[in-house]
Coordinates of C-alpha atoms in Angstrom, one line a residue:
A1 CA 125.8 52.1 300.7
I2 CA 127.5 52.4 303.8
R3 CA 130.0 49.4 304.1
G4 CA 132.8 50.8 305.3
G5 CA 130.8 54.2 307.4
E6 CA 129.1 53.6 310.5
V7 CA 126.1 53.6 312.0
V8 CA 124.9 55.7 315.4
L9 CA 121.3 54.2 316.5
V10 CA 119.1 57.3 318.8
A11 CA 117.0 55.4 320.0
G12 CA 113.4 57.4 320.7
N13 CA 109.7 56.1 321.6
H14 CA 109.1 53.0 319.6
D15 CA 112.1 51.5 320.0
H16 CA 112.8 52.1 323.8
R17 CA 112.8 48.9 323.9
L18 CA 116.8 48.3 322.1
V19 CA 117.8 50.5 325.6
A20 CA 115.8 50.2 328.6
P21 CA 118.0 47.0 329.7
W22 CA 120.8 49.2 329.6
L23 CA 119.8 52.0 330.8
E24 CA 118.7 50.2 334.0
G25 CA 121.3 48.0 334.5
R26 CA 124.2 50.9 333.8
G27 CA 125.6 51.7 337.7
E28 CA 127.0 47.0 338.3
G29 CA 123.2 47.3 340.0
G30 CA 123.1 49.9 342.4
R31 CA 121.2 53.4 341.4
P32 CA 122.0 54.2 337.4
P33 CA 124.6 57.5 337.4
A34 CA 122.9 60.1 335.9
L35 CA 122.3 60.5 332.3
G36 CA 124.4 63.1 330.2
L37 CA 123.5 64.0 326.9
E38 CA 125.2 61.7 325.2
E39 CA 125.9 58.4 326.8
H40 CA 127.5 55.6 324.2
A41 CA 126.8 52.0 324.2
G42 CA 128.4 50.0 322.0
P43 CA 127.2 47.6 319.8
D44 CA 126.7 45.2 322.8
A45 CA 124.4 47.8 324.9
T46 CA 121.5 45.0 324.5
P47 CA 121.0 41.5 322.8
A48 CA 119.1 43.2 320.3
T49 CA 121.3 45.4 319.6
A50 CA 123.9 43.3 319.1
A51 CA 122.2 41.6 316.6
I52 CA 121.7 44.8 314.5
A53 CA 125.7 45.1 314.3
E54 CA 125.9 41.5 313.4
M55 CA 123.1 42.5 310.4
L56 CA 125.0 45.7 309.6
A57 CA 127.9 44.4 309.7
P58 CA 131.2 45.1 308.0
T59 CA 129.2 48.3 308.9
T60 CA 130.1 49.8 312.5
L61 CA 127.0 50.4 315.2
D62 CA 127.5 52.3 318.4
V63 CA 125.1 52.8 319.9
A64 CA 124.0 56.8 321.9
Y65 CA 121.0 57.7 323.7
P66 CA 119.3 59.9 324.8
G67 CA 122.0 62.6 321.9
V68 CA 124.4 63.0 319.6
W69 CA 126.6 65.5 319.0
L70 CA 128.0 65.1 315.4
A71 CA 129.7 68.0 314.7
D72 CA 130.9 71.0 316.9
G73 CA 127.7 72.5 317.3
V74 CA 125.0 70.1 315.6
Y75 CA 123.2 67.8 318.0
A76 CA 120.5 65.5 316.9
T77 CA 118.1 62.5 319.0
H78 CA 114.8 61.1 318.5
G79 CA 112.6 63.9 320.3
H80 CA 110.7 61.8 322.1
Y81 CA 111.3 64.0 325.7
V82 CA 109.1 66.5 323.4
D83 CA 105.9 64.3 324.9
R84 CA 106.5 66.0 328.5
H85 CA 105.6 70.0 327.0
S86 CA 103.4 69.1 323.9
T87 CA 100.2 71.7 323.4
V88 CA 98.3 68.7 321.8
P89 CA 96.4 66.0 323.7
S90 CA 97.7 63.4 321.9
F91 CA 98.1 60.1 323.1
E92 CA 101.1 59.9 324.4
R93 CA 100.9 63.3 325.5
L94 CA 98.1 62.6 327.8
S95 CA 99.7 59.3 329.0
A96 CA 102.3 61.4 330.7
A97 CA 100.7 64.3 332.5
A98 CA 98.5 61.7 334.2
L99 CA 101.7 60.0 334.8
G100 CA 103.5 62.2 336.2
R101 CA 100.4 63.8 338.0
V102 CA 100.5 60.7 340.0
L103 CA 104.6 60.1 340.9
G104 CA 103.9 64.8 341.5
D105 CA 107.0 64.7 338.7
S106 CA 106.0 68.0 337.6
A107 CA 107.1 69.1 333.7
A108 CA 107.8 72.3 335.2
D109 CA 110.5 70.7 337.4
I110 CA 112.2 68.7 334.5
S111 CA 115.8 70.0 334.6
A112 CA 117.9 66.6 333.6
P113 CA 117.7 63.7 331.0
D114 CA 116.4 61.4 333.5
D115 CA 113.4 63.3 334.6
Y116 CA 111.9 63.1 331.5
E117 CA 112.5 59.1 331.6
V118 CA 111.6 58.6 335.3
V119 CA 108.2 59.2 333.4
L120 CA 108.1 58.2 330.0
A121 CA 110.4 55.3 330.4
P122 CA 107.5 53.2 331.8
I123 CA 104.8 54.4 329.1
Y124 CA 106.8 52.9 326.0
A125 CA 107.5 50.4 327.4
L126 CA 103.9 49.9 328.7
L127 CA 102.8 50.4 324.3
D128 CA 105.6 48.6 323.4
A129 CA 103.9 45.1 325.3
I130 CA 100.7 45.5 323.9
A131 CA 102.4 45.9 320.4
A132 CA 104.2 42.6 321.1
R133 CA 101.3 41.1 322.0
A134 CA 98.9 41.8 320.0
P135 CA 97.4 39.2 317.1
D136 CA 99.0 38.3 314.1
G137 CA 97.5 41.4 311.3
R138 CA 95.9 43.2 313.7
G139 CA 98.2 47.2 315.7
P140 CA 97.4 47.4 319.6
S141 CA 95.1 49.7 320.3
H142 CA 96.2 53.0 321.1
A143 CA 96.7 52.2 317.5
H144 CA 97.6 55.1 315.5
A145 CA 94.6 56.5 318.4
S146 CA 96.4 60.4 317.5
T147 CA 95.4 60.0 314.1
R148 CA 92.2 58.7 314.0
A149 CA 91.1 61.8 316.4
W150 CA 92.6 64.7 314.4
R151 CA 90.8 62.2 311.7
A152 CA 87.8 62.6 313.0
L153 CA 87.9 66.7 313.8
A154 CA 89.3 67.8 310.8
G155 CA 89.3 65.8 308.3
D156 CA 86.2 63.2 307.8
A157 CA 84.6 64.5 304.8
D158 CA 82.7 61.8 305.0
R159 CA 80.8 62.4 308.1
P160 CA 80.1 66.1 307.8
L161 CA 77.9 66.0 310.9
R162 CA 80.0 64.3 313.8
R163 CA 82.9 66.1 312.4
R164 CA 81.0 68.9 313.7
L165 CA 79.9 67.4 317.0
L166 CA 83.3 66.2 317.9
A167 CA 84.9 69.8 317.1
G168 CA 82.3 71.0 319.0
A169 CA 83.2 69.0 322.2
F170 CA 86.7 69.1 321.4
P171 CA 88.1 72.4 323.1
L172 CA 84.7 71.6 326.3
G173 CA 87.0 68.4 326.6
V174 CA 90.1 70.6 326.2
G175 CA 89.2 72.9 328.7
V176 CA 88.2 70.3 331.9
L177 CA 91.8 68.6 331.2
N178 CA 93.2 72.2 331.7
R179 CA 91.3 72.8 334.8
A180 CA 92.6 69.9 336.3
G181 CA 96.0 70.5 336.0
I182 CA 97.0 68.1 333.3
G183 CA 97.1 69.9 330.1
P184 CA 98.3 73.0 329.4
F185 CA 96.3 71.8 326.1
R186 CA 95.1 74.0 323.0
A187 CA 91.6 72.9 321.6
D188 CA 93.7 74.2 317.6
V189 CA 94.7 71.3 316.5
S190 CA 94.8 72.1 312.5
G191 CA 98.4 71.7 310.5
P192 CA 99.9 74.4 311.8
E193 CA 99.3 74.6 314.7
L194 CA 100.2 70.9 314.6
R195 CA 104.3 72.3 313.2
R196 CA 103.8 75.2 315.8
A197 CA 103.0 73.1 318.9
G198 CA 105.7 70.1 318.3
L199 CA 108.0 73.5 318.0
R200 CA 107.4 75.5 321.3
A201 CA 108.3 71.7 322.7
M202 CA 111.3 70.7 321.2
R203 CA 112.5 74.6 322.7
E204 CA 111.3 73.5 326.0
V205 CA 113.1 70.4 326.2
I206 CA 116.8 71.9 324.5
A207 CA 116.1 74.4 327.4
R208 CA 115.7 72.7 330.2
L209 CA 119.0 70.5 329.3
G210 CA 120.9 72.8 328.5
V211 CA 122.1 72.4 324.9
H212 CA 123.3 74.6 323.6
A213 CA 123.6 73.8 320.0
R214 CA 123.8 76.3 317.0
D215 CA 121.3 73.8 315.6
V216 CA 119.3 71.1 317.0
I217 CA 117.8 68.2 315.0
F218 CA 114.8 65.6 315.9
G219 CA 112.4 63.7 313.7
H220 CA 109.1 62.1 316.2
T221 CA 106.8 65.0 315.1
H222 CA 106.9 63.4 311.6
R223 CA 107.1 66.6 310.1
G224 CA 110.1 68.1 308.4
G225 CA 111.4 71.4 308.2
P226 CA 112.0 73.6 307.5
L227 CA 110.5 73.7 304.4
P228 CA 111.0 76.8 302.5
S229 CA 106.9 78.7 302.6
D230 CA 107.5 77.4 306.5
D231 CA 108.2 81.0 309.0
P232 CA 112.1 81.4 309.9
A233 CA 110.8 81.9 313.2
D234 CA 109.1 79.2 314.1
W235 CA 112.4 77.0 313.7
A236 CA 114.3 79.3 315.0
L237 CA 116.8 78.8 319.1
P238 CA 117.7 81.4 320.7
G239 CA 121.5 82.9 319.9
G240 CA 120.5 82.7 316.8
G241 CA 120.8 78.5 316.3
R242 CA 117.9 76.8 314.1
L243 CA 116.2 73.6 314.6
W244 CA 115.6 70.6 311.6
N245 CA 113.2 67.9 311.3
T246 CA 113.9 64.9 309.4
G247 CA 110.1 64.2 309.5
S248 CA 108.4 61.0 308.2
W249 CA 109.5 57.6 307.1
V250 CA 106.3 56.3 307.1
Y251 CA 103.6 56.9 304.7
E252 CA 99.9 57.9 306.4
R253 CA 97.4 58.5 303.7
T254 CA 96.0 61.3 306.2
W255 CA 98.9 63.2 306.3
T256 CA 100.4 63.2 302.9
S257 CA 97.2 64.8 300.7
A258 CA 100.0 67.6 299.6
G259 CA 101.7 64.9 298.3
P260 CA 105.0 64.8 297.3
G261 CA 107.8 67.4 299.4
G262 CA 104.8 68.0 301.5
P263 CA 105.5 69.0 305.2
Y264 CA 104.7 65.0 305.7
W265 CA 105.8 62.7 303.0
P266 CA 108.3 59.8 303.6
G267 CA 111.8 59.8 303.0
G268 CA 113.7 63.5 304.8
V269 CA 117.0 62.8 305.7
I270 CA 119.3 65.7 307.1
E271 CA 122.8 65.9 305.2
L272 CA 125.6 67.1 307.1
T273 CA 128.3 68.3 305.1
G274 CA 132.0 69.4 305.1
G275 CA 131.4 71.9 308.2
G276 CA 128.0 73.5 306.9
P277 CA 124.9 74.5 308.2
P278 CA 122.2 71.7 307.8
R279 CA 120.8 70.6 304.8
R280 CA 116.9 69.2 304.3
E281 CA 116.5 66.8 301.3
G282 CA 113.2 64.8 300.2
L283 CA 115.0 61.1 299.2
L284 CA 112.0 60.0 297.9
D285 CA 109.7 63.3 296.5
G286 CA 109.7 61.9 293.1
L287 CA 107.3 59.6 293.3
D288 CA 104.4 59.7 293.9
A289 CA 101.8 57.5 296.3
A290 CA 101.2 54.5 294.0
R291 CA 104.9 53.9 293.0
L292 CA 105.8 55.1 297.2
L293 CA 103.7 52.2 298.0
A294 CA 104.7 49.5 295.0
G295 CA 108.3 49.8 296.7

C-alpha cells in the first residue's frame, strides 16, 4: 500500500526506546544540543530504527522527533508531553509530577522540548525496562493501571459497593495530592472531562513550545476527534487553529462500549490532501467487535 512512499516515524512514550540512544548520543560525546520542534535522524538513528527501515524497504523511512511539520502550518507529534500537564491523575502523570518535584523541575518553567525530556525520558525508560523483563504472557505491573482505576471508579457495575467507596475516597486522595503540590488534579473522571483534560494539556504543550501551527495532530490520549458531536471550542487553538487526534489503534473493551465510530474505537487516521484542512477518518468503523477481534 505504501510502496514507493515514505514513512516518518515519530516516537512517543511506548516506543521512546527506539530513539533514546540517538537522543542521548547527539553532541559527539559532549552535552547534546538543544532539541528543536523537528529533529531528523534518518533511518539509521538506532539499530532498532535501522531494522524497521529494512522491513519497510523499498519504502523509505525517516525518523523525526519530537514532532514533524507535515505541511505549511500543520505540525504532528505523538502527544506524550501532555503527561506533564494533564489534570487526570494517571500513572504517567503522577510519575512525572513526583519526579519533577524530586528534581526541582517545575512544569511551570517548561519552555523547550528538553524540559519535557528531562523528566519524562527516565520514566519511559523505567517502564520499558519493566515491560522487557515481564514473564511471557504477563504484562508489567503498571499495564492498564489507569484503565483499571477508571473502571473501578466509573464503570464497575458488578461491584457497586466497591465503586461507591472508591468514588467517595477518590476526591479526598486528589485533594491530598493537590495540597502536597503534586497536582493540580481534578477528581472528575467522566468521559467529557477526560477529553477536555487531554485537550487542555495539549494546548499547554503547544503554548510552551511555541508551536505556531494552524493545525496540530497528536494521539496519545486515544480519544479521537474532533467528532461531529464534540464542541468545536474544545478543539480550538488560539488564533483560529485546531487540534486533531487520530485516536486509538488498540481495542480496549472498557473504552469501546459505544461501538464502531465511537471516540475510542480503533482505526482512526488523519488525512491531508491537496493543501486543504486535515480530515479524520475511521478505517475500521465498518467492523463490529467480533469481526475486529477475529482479525
